[in-house]
PDB file of C-alpha atoms in Angstrom:
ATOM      1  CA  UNK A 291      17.097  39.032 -80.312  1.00 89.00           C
ATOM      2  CA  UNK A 292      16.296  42.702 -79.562  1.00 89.00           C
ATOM      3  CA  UNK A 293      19.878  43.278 -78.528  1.00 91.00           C
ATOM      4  CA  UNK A 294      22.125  40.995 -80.926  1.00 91.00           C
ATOM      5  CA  UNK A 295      22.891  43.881 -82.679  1.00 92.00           C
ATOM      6  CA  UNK A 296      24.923  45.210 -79.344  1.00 93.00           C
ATOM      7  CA  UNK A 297      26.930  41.744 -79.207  1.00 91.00           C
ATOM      8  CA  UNK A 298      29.647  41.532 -81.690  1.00 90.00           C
ATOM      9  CA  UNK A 299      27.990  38.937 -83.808  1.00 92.00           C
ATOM     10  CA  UNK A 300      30.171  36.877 -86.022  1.00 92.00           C
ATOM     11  CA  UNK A 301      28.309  37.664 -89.062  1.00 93.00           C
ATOM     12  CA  UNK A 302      26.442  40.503 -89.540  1.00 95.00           C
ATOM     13  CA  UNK A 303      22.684  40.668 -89.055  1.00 95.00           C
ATOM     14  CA  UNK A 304      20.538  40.598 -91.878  1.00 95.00           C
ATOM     15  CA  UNK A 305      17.032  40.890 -90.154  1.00 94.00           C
ATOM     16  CA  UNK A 306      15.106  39.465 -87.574  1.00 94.00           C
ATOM     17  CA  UNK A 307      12.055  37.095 -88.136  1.00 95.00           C
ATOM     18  CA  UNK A 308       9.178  37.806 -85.652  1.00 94.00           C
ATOM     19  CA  UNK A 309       9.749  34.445 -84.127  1.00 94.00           C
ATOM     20  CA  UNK A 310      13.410  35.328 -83.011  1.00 93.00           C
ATOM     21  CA  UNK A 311      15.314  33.346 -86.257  1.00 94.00           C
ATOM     22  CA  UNK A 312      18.333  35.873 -86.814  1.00 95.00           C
ATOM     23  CA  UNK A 313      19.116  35.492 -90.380  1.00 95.00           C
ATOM     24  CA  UNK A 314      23.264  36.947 -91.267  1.00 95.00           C
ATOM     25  CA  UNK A 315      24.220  38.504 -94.345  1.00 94.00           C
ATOM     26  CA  UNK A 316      25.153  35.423 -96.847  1.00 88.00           C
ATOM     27  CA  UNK A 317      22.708  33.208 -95.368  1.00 91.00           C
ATOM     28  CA  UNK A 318      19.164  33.964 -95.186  1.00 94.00           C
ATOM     29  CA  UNK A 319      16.459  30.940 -93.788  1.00 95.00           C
ATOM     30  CA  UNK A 320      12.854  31.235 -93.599  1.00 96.00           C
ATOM     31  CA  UNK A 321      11.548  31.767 -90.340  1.00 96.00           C
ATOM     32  CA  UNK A 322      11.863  28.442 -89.767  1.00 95.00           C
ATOM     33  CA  UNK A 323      14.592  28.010 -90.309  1.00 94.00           C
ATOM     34  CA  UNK A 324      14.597  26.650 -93.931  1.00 94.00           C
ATOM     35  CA  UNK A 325      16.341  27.940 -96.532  1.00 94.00           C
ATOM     36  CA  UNK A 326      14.722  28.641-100.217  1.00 93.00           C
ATOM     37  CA  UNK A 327      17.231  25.849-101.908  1.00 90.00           C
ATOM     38  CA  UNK A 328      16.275  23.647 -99.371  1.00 92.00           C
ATOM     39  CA  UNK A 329      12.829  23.979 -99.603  1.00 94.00           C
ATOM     40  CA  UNK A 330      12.977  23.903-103.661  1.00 92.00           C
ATOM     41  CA  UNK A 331      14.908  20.421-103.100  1.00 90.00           C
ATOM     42  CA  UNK A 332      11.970  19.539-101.441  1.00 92.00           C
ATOM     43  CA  UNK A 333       9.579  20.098-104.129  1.00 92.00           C
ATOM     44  CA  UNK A 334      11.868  18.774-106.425  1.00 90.00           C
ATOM     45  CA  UNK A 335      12.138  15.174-105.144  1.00 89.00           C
ATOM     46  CA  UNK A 336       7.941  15.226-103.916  1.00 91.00           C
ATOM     47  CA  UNK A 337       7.665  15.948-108.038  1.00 91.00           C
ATOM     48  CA  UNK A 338       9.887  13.087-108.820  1.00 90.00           C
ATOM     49  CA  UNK A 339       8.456  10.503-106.032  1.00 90.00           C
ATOM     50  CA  UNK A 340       4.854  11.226-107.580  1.00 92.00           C
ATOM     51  CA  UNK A 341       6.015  10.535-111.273  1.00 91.00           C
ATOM     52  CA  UNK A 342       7.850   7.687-110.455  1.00 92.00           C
ATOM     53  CA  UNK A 343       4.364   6.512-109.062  1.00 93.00           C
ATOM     54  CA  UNK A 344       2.413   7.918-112.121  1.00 92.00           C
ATOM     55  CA  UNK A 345       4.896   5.732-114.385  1.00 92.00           C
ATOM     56  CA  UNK A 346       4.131   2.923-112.441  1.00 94.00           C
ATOM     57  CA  UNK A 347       0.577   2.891-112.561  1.00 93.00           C
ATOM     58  CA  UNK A 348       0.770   3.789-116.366  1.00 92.00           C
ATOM     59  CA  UNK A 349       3.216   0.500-116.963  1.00 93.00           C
ATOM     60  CA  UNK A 350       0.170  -1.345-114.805  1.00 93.00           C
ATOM     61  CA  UNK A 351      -2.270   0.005-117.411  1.00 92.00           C
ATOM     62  CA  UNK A 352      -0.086  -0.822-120.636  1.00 92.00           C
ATOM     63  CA  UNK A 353      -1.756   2.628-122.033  1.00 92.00           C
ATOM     64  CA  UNK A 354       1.364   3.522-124.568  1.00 92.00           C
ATOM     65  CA  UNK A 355       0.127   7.851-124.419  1.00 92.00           C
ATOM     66  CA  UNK A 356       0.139   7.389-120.698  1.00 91.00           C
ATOM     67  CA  UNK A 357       3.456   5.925-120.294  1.00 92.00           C
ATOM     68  CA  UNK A 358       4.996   8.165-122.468  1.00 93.00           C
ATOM     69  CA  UNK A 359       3.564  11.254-121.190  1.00 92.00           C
ATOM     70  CA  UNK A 360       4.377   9.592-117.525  1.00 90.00           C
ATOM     71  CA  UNK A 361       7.996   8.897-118.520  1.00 91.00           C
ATOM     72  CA  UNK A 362       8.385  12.814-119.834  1.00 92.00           C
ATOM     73  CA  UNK A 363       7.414  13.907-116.642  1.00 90.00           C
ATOM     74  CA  UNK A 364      10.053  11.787-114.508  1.00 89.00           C
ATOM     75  CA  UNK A 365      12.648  13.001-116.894  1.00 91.00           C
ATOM     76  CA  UNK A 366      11.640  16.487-116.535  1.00 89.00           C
ATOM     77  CA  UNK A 367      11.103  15.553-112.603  1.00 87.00           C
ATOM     78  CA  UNK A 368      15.271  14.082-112.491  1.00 88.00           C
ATOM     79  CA  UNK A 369      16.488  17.391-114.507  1.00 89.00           C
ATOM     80  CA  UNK A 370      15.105  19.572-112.450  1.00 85.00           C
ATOM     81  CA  UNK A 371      16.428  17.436-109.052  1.00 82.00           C
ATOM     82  CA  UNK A 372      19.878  17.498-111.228  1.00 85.00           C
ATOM     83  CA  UNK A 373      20.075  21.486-111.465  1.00 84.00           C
ATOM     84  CA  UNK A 374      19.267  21.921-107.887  1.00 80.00           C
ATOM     85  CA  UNK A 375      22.172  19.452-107.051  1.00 78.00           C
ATOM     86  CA  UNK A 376      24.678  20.967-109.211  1.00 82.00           C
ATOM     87  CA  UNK A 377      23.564  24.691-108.132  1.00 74.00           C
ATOM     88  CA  UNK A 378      23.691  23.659-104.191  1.00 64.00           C
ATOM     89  CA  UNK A 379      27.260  22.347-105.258  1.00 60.00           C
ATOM     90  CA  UNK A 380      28.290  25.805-107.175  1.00 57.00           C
ATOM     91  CA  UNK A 381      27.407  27.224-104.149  1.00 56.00           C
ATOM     92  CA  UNK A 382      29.956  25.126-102.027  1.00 54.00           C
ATOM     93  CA  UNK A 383      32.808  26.182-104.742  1.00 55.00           C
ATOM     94  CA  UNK A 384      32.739  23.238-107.148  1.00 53.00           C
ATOM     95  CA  UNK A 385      29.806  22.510-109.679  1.00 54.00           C
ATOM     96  CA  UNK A 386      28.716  19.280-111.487  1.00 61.00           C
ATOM     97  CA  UNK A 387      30.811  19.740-114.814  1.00 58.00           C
ATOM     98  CA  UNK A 388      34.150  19.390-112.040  1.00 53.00           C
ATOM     99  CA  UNK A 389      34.537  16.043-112.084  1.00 47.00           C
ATOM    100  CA  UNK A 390      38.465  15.747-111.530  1.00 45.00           C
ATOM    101  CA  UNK A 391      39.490  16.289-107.978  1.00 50.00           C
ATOM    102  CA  UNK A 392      43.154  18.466-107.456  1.00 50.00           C
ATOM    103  CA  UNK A 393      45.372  17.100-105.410  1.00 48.00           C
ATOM    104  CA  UNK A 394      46.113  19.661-102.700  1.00 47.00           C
ATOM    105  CA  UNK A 395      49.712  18.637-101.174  1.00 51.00           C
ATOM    106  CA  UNK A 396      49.291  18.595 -96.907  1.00 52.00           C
ATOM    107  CA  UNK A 397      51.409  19.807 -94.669  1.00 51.00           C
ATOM    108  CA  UNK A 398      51.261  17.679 -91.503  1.00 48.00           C
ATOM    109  CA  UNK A 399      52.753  20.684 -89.616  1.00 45.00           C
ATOM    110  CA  UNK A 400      49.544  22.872 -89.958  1.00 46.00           C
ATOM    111  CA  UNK A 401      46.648  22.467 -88.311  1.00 44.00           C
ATOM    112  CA  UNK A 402      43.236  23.381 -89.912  1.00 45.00           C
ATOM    113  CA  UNK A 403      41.721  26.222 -87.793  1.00 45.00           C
ATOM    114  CA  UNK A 404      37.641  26.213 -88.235  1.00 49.00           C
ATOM    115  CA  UNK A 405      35.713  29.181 -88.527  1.00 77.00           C
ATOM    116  CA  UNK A 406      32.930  29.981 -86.121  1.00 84.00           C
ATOM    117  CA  UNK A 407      29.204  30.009 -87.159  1.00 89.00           C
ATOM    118  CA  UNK A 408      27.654  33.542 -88.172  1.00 89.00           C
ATOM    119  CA  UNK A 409      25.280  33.434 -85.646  1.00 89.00           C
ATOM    120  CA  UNK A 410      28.455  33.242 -82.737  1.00 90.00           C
ATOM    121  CA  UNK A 411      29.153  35.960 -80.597  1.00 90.00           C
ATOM    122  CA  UNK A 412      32.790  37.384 -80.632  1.00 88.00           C
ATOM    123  CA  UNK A 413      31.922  37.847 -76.915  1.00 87.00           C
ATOM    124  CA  UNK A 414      33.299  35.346 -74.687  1.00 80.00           C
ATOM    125  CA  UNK A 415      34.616  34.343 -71.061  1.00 76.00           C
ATOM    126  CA  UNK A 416      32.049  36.963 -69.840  1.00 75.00           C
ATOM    127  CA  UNK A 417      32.834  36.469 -65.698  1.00 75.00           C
ATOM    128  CA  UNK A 418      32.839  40.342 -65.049  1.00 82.00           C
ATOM    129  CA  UNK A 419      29.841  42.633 -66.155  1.00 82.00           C
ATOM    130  CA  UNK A 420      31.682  45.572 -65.653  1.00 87.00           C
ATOM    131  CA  UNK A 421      34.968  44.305 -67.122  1.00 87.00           C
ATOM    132  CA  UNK A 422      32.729  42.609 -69.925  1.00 86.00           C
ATOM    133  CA  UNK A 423      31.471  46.656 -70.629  1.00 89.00           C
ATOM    134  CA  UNK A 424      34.712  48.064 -70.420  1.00 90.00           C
ATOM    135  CA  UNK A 425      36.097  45.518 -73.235  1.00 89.00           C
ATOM    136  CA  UNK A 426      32.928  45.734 -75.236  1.00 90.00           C
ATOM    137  CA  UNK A 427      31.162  49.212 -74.595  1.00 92.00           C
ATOM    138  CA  UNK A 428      28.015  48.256 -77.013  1.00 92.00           C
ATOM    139  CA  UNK A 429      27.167  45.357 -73.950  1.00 89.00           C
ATOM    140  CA  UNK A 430      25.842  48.333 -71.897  1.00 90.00           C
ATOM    141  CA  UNK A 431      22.933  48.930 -73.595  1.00 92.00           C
ATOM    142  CA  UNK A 432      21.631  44.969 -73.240  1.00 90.00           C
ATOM    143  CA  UNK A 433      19.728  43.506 -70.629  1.00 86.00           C
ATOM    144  CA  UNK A 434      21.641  40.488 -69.069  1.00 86.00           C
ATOM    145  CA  UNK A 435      20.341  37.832 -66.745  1.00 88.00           C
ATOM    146  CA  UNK A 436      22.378  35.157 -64.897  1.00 88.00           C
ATOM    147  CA  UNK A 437      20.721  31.568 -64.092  1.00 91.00           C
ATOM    148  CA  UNK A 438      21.898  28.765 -62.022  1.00 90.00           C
ATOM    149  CA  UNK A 439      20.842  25.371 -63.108  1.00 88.00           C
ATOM    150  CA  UNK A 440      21.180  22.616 -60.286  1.00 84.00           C
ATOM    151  CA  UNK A 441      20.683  18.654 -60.704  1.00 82.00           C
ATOM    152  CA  UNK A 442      16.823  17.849 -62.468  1.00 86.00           C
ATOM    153  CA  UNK A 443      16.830  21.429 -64.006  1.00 90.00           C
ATOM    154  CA  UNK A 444      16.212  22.856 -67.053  1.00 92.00           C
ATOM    155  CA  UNK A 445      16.159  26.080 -68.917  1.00 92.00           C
ATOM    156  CA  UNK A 446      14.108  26.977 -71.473  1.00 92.00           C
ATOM    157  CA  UNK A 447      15.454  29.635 -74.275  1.00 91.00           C
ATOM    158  CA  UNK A 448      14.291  30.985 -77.211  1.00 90.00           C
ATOM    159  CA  UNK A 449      15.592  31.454 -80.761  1.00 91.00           C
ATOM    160  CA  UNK A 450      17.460  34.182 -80.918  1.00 91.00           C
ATOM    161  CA  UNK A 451      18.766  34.602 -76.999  1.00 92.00           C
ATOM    162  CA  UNK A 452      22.745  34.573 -76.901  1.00 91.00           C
ATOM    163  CA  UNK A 453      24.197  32.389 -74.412  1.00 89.00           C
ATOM    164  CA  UNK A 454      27.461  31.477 -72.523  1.00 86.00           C
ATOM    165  CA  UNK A 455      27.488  28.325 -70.371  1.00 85.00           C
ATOM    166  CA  UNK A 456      29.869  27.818 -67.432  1.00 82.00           C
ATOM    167  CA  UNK A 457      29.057  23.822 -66.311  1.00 81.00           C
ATOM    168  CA  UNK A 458      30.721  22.602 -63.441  1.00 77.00           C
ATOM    169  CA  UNK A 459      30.118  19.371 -60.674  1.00 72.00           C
ATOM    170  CA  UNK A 460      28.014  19.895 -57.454  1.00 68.00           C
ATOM    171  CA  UNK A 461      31.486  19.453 -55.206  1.00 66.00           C
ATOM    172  CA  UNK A 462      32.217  22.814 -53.292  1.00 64.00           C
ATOM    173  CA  UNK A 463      35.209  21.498 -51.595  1.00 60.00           C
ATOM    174  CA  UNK A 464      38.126  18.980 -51.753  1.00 61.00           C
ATOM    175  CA  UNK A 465      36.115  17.538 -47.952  1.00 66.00           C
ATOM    176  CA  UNK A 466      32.941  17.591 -49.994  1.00 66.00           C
ATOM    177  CA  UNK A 467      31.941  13.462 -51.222  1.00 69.00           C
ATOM    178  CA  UNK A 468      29.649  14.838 -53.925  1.00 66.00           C
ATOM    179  CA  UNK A 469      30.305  13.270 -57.375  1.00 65.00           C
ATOM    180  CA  UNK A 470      33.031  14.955 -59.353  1.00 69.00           C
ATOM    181  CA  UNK A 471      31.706  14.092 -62.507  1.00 74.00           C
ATOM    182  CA  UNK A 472      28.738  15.230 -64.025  1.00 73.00           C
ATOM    183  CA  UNK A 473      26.413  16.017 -67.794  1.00 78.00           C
ATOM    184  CA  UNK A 474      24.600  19.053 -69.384  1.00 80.00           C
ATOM    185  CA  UNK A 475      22.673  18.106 -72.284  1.00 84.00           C
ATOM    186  CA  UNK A 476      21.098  20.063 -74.663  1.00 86.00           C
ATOM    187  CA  UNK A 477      18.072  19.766 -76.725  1.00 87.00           C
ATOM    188  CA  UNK A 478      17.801  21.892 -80.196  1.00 87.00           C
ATOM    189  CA  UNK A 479      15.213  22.677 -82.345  1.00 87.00           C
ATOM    190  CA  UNK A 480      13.547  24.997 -84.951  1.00 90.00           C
ATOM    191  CA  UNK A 481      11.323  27.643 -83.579  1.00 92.00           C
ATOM    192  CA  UNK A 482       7.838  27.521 -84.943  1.00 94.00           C
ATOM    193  CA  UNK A 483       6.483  30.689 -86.595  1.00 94.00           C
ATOM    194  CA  UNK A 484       2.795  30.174 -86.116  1.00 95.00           C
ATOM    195  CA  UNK A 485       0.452  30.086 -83.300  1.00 93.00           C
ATOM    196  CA  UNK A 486      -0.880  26.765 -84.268  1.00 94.00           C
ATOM    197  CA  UNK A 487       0.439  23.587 -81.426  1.00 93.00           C
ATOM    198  CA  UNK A 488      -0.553  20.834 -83.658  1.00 92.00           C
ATOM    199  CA  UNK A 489       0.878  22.907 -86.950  1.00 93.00           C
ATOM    200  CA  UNK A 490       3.908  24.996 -85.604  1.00 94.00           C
ATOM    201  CA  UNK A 491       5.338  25.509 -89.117  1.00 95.00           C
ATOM    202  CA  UNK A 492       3.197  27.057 -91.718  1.00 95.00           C
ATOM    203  CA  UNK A 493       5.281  25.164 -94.129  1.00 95.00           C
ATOM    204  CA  UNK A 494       5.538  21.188 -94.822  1.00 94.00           C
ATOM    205  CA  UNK A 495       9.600  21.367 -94.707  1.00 95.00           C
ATOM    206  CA  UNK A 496      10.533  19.742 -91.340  1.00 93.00           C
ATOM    207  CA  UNK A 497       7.462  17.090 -91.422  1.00 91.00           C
ATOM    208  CA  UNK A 498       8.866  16.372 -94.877  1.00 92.00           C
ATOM    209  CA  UNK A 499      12.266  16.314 -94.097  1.00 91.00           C
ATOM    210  CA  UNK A 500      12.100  14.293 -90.989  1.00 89.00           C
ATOM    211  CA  UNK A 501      10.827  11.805 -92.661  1.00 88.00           C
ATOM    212  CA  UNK A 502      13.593  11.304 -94.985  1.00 85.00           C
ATOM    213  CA  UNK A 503      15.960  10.970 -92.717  1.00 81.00           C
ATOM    214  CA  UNK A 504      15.488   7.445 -91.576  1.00 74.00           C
ATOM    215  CA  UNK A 505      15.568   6.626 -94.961  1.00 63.00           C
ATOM    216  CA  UNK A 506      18.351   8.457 -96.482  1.00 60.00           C
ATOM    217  CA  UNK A 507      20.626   7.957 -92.511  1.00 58.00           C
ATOM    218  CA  UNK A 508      20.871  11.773 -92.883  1.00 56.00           C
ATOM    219  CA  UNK A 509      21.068  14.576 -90.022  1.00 57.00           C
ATOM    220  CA  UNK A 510      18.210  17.351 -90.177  1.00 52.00           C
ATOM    221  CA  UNK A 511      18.997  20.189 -92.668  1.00 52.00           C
ATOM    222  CA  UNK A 512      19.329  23.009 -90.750  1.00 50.00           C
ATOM    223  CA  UNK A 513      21.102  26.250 -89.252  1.00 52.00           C
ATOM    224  CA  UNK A 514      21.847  27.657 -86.158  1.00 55.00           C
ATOM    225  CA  UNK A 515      19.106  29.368 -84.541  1.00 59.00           C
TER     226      UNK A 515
END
């Protein structure tokens, strides 16, 4: 992370959290990883889960005060999960009072070109350290290391360490019977910002979300790291 600011980031750098997380202008995450929306969404639907359950156990006690207060609460509880929603949707360009849909006309001939993540590196096809320099002159002033990976391998890296990958099978030669085919896999996850093993994050966010995904057949809410 000590050198992103030498390699032609995508976005540009906002800060860097002690635990590596580069955050980019536009999009700033705890140091976890989570962002403040998400983690207000979070609160949100914990507030609503434990009114629902107040309500309940009010209707159990037929205690007419108690259900009513229980039932303002849950209202309160679903308006403030409904503001969240429609702000997160403002965000995205559209907001809840946009409920007819335009019909944008397509043209089969052009293809939809994706922009890449902030947190890419404009930096790419790197197979020459010295040509590398020449092209980008800031790449001088980082500290590069090469590693080769063979069969039952694996690398660990950090948040925040920029990467290129070159994969390729074990066969050196067209005499050579090795197996042509072969798989790289890759295992993400948020770094933890504390120094606790059996409490990595110092907030509930991932625990919580993790467990809604099962439930809701969502991916994890997260960014790049």
């Amino acid at each position: 992370p000590i050198d992103a600011h030498l390699l032609s980031t995508v976005g540009d750098i906002a800060r860097v959290h002690p635990n590596g997380r580069i955050n980019y202008e536009d999009f700033l995450t705890h140091a976890d990883g989570s962002t403040e929306s998400a983690r207000a969404s979070m609160r949100a639907e914990q507030a609503r889960a434990s009114t629902e359950h107040e309500l309940e156990l009010a209707n159990d006690s037929g205690d007419t005060a108690a259900i009513a207060a229980a039932e303002k609460r849950l209202e309160d509880a679903l308006e403030s999960a409904l503001e969240l929603e429609c702000e997160g949707n403002s965000d995205e360009g559209s907001s809840c009072e946009e409920e007819e849909e335009e019909e944008v006309e397509e043209n089969p001939s052009e293809s939809v070109v994706s922009e890449q993540p902030l947190n890419f590196s404009q930096i790419s096809g790197v197979a020459d350290w010295e040509d590398a320099v020449a092209r980008w002159p800031k790449l001088s002033g980082s500290t590069p290391t090469e590693v080769t990976l063979r069969a039952g391998e694996m690398l660990y890296l950090p948040c925040g360490w920029f990467h290129e990958v070159f994969s390729t099978s074990s066969r050196e030669s067209a005499d050579d019977d090795s197996p042509t085919d072969h798989q790289a896999f890759n295992y993400w996850f948020h770094p933890p910002d504390t120094n606790n093993f059996n409490a990595p994050y110092s907030s509930e966010f991932w625990k919580w979300d993790f467990k809604q995904r099962p439930e809701s057949g969502l991916q994890a809410s997260s960014s790049s790291c």
